[in-house]
Short mmCIF file of C-alpha atoms in Angstrom, two decimals:
data_model
loop_
_atom_site.label_atom_id
_atom_site.label_comp_id
_atom_site.label_asym_id
_atom_site.label_seq_id
_atom_site.Cartn_x
_atom_site.Cartn_y
_atom_site.Cartn_z
CA MET A 1 0.00 0.00 0.00
CA THR A 2 1.35 3.43 -0.89
CA ASP A 3 1.82 6.15 1.71
CA GLU A 4 -1.15 8.02 0.22
CA SER A 5 -3.33 4.89 0.44
CA GLU A 6 -2.22 4.25 4.01
CA ARG A 7 -3.11 7.85 4.96
CA ALA A 8 -6.54 7.51 3.32
CA VAL A 9 -7.29 4.25 5.15
CA GLN A 10 -6.09 5.71 8.46
CA ALA A 11 -8.28 8.81 7.98
CA ALA A 12 -11.32 6.61 7.30
CA ILE A 13 -10.55 4.45 10.36
CA GLU A 14 -10.26 7.53 12.56
CA ALA A 15 -13.59 8.86 11.26
CA GLU A 16 -15.25 5.44 11.77
CA MET A 17 -13.99 5.30 15.35
CA ARG A 18 -15.39 8.79 16.00
CA LEU A 19 -18.79 7.57 14.80
CA LEU A 20 -18.57 4.64 17.22
CA ASP A 21 -17.86 6.98 20.17
CA PRO A 22 -21.04 7.29 22.30
CA ALA A 23 -20.37 11.00 22.89
CA VAL A 24 -20.32 11.60 19.13
CA ARG A 25 -23.32 9.33 18.52
CA ALA A 26 -25.32 11.34 21.05
CA SER A 27 -24.74 14.56 19.07
CA PRO A 28 -26.69 14.92 15.80
CA SER A 29 -24.42 17.80 14.74
CA LEU A 30 -21.25 15.71 15.20
CA VAL A 31 -22.78 12.69 13.44
CA SER A 32 -23.94 14.83 10.51
CA GLN A 33 -20.36 16.06 10.01
CA LEU A 34 -19.29 12.44 9.38
CA LEU A 35 -22.14 11.26 7.15
CA ASP A 36 -22.32 11.91 3.42
CA PRO A 37 -25.55 13.66 2.34
CA GLU A 38 -26.28 10.52 0.25
CA PHE A 39 -25.57 8.15 3.16
CA LEU A 40 -27.36 4.80 3.23
CA GLU A 41 -27.16 2.05 5.84
CA ILE A 42 -28.54 -1.45 5.94
CA GLY A 43 -28.45 -2.17 9.64
CA ALA A 44 -27.84 -5.46 11.39
CA SER A 45 -31.57 -5.41 12.17
CA GLY A 46 -32.36 -5.35 8.45
CA ARG A 47 -33.64 -1.78 8.68
CA ARG A 48 -32.67 0.72 5.98
CA TRP A 49 -31.42 4.09 7.23
CA ASP A 50 -30.63 7.41 5.57
CA VAL A 51 -29.13 10.59 7.06
CA THR A 52 -32.48 11.87 8.34
CA SER A 53 -33.44 8.63 10.08
CA ILE A 54 -29.97 8.12 11.58
CA LEU A 55 -29.96 11.63 13.04
CA THR A 56 -33.17 10.93 14.96
CA VAL A 57 -31.62 7.98 16.84
CA PRO A 58 -29.40 9.95 19.27
CA SER A 59 -32.28 12.19 20.30
CA ASP A 60 -34.50 9.28 21.36
CA GLY A 61 -32.40 8.57 24.47
CA SER A 62 -31.14 5.17 23.28
CA VAL A 63 -27.45 6.11 23.11
CA ALA A 64 -25.84 5.65 26.52
CA PRO A 65 -22.21 6.74 27.16
CA GLU A 66 -21.53 3.52 29.08
CA ALA A 67 -22.60 1.40 26.07
CA ARG A 68 -19.20 1.26 24.40
CA VAL A 69 -18.72 -0.72 21.23
CA GLU A 70 -15.82 -3.17 21.22
CA VAL A 71 -14.11 -3.13 17.81
CA SER A 72 -11.70 -5.71 16.40
CA ASP A 73 -10.23 -6.91 13.11
CA MET A 74 -10.56 -3.49 11.43
CA SER A 75 -8.93 -3.25 8.03
CA GLY A 76 -9.30 -1.04 5.01
CA ALA A 77 -8.59 -0.82 1.32
CA VAL A 78 -8.58 2.04 -1.15
CA LEU A 79 -11.08 1.16 -3.90
CA ALA A 80 -10.37 4.27 -5.97
CA PRO A 81 -8.85 7.68 -5.25
CA GLY A 82 -10.89 9.19 -2.41
CA ILE A 83 -12.88 5.97 -1.74
CA VAL A 84 -12.03 3.66 1.20
CA HIS A 85 -13.76 0.43 2.20
CA LEU A 86 -13.47 -0.65 5.85
CA THR A 87 -14.45 -3.96 7.40
CA TYR A 88 -14.45 -4.84 11.09
CA PHE A 89 -16.15 -6.79 13.87
CA THR A 90 -18.15 -5.24 16.73
CA ASP A 91 -19.46 -6.48 20.04
CA HIS A 92 -21.98 -4.12 21.60
CA SER A 93 -23.24 -5.51 24.90
CA GLY A 94 -23.19 -9.05 23.47
CA ARG A 95 -24.68 -8.09 20.09
CA ARG A 96 -21.97 -9.18 17.66
CA ALA A 97 -21.77 -8.10 14.02
CA TRP A 98 -19.48 -7.89 11.03
CA ARG A 99 -19.53 -4.37 9.62
CA SER A 100 -18.62 -2.82 6.29
CA SER A 101 -18.34 0.91 5.53
CA VAL A 102 -17.54 2.90 2.42
CA TRP A 103 -16.01 6.33 3.02
CA ARG A 104 -15.51 9.02 0.42
CA LEU A 105 -13.35 12.11 0.54
CA THR A 106 -15.36 15.30 0.01
CA GLU A 107 -14.42 18.97 0.01
CA VAL A 108 -15.18 19.00 3.76
CA GLY A 109 -13.36 15.78 4.66
CA TRP A 110 -14.04 12.06 4.89
CA ARG A 111 -17.73 11.15 5.01
CA MET A 112 -19.39 7.76 5.40
CA TYR A 113 -21.29 6.98 2.20
CA PHE A 114 -22.52 3.44 2.96
CA HIS A 115 -22.62 1.10 5.95
CA GLN A 116 -23.88 -2.44 6.50
CA GLY A 117 -23.96 -4.61 9.59
CA THR A 118 -24.56 -8.36 9.65
CA LEU A 119 -25.27 -10.11 12.96
CA THR A 120 -23.16 -13.13 13.80
CA GLY A 121 -23.17 -15.73 16.55
#
């Protein structure tokens, strides 16, 4: 991987980890800074989310600071200039899932364009 590719993957990983931070998740303004306007998610529940629906989640009181997400096996690849694909495993209070995110570089920084979670045993 080139230095430029390594920097792109690292920037996407840092942005992903910010999104997983309960303090960030509890703030619609911070979350909106990390999501692409065309964001789409297919959640581990099977539900489809867009920016508007995701931004309503923190305000419903379901995001607790003590509910940290354990992350492992995170890796990334540059698919094209300014496009990074991340994969990783999460354990959130016993709810385990494989996750996949596509990040794209915009004029305002790295933004998550797509995310999918798949529950696992």
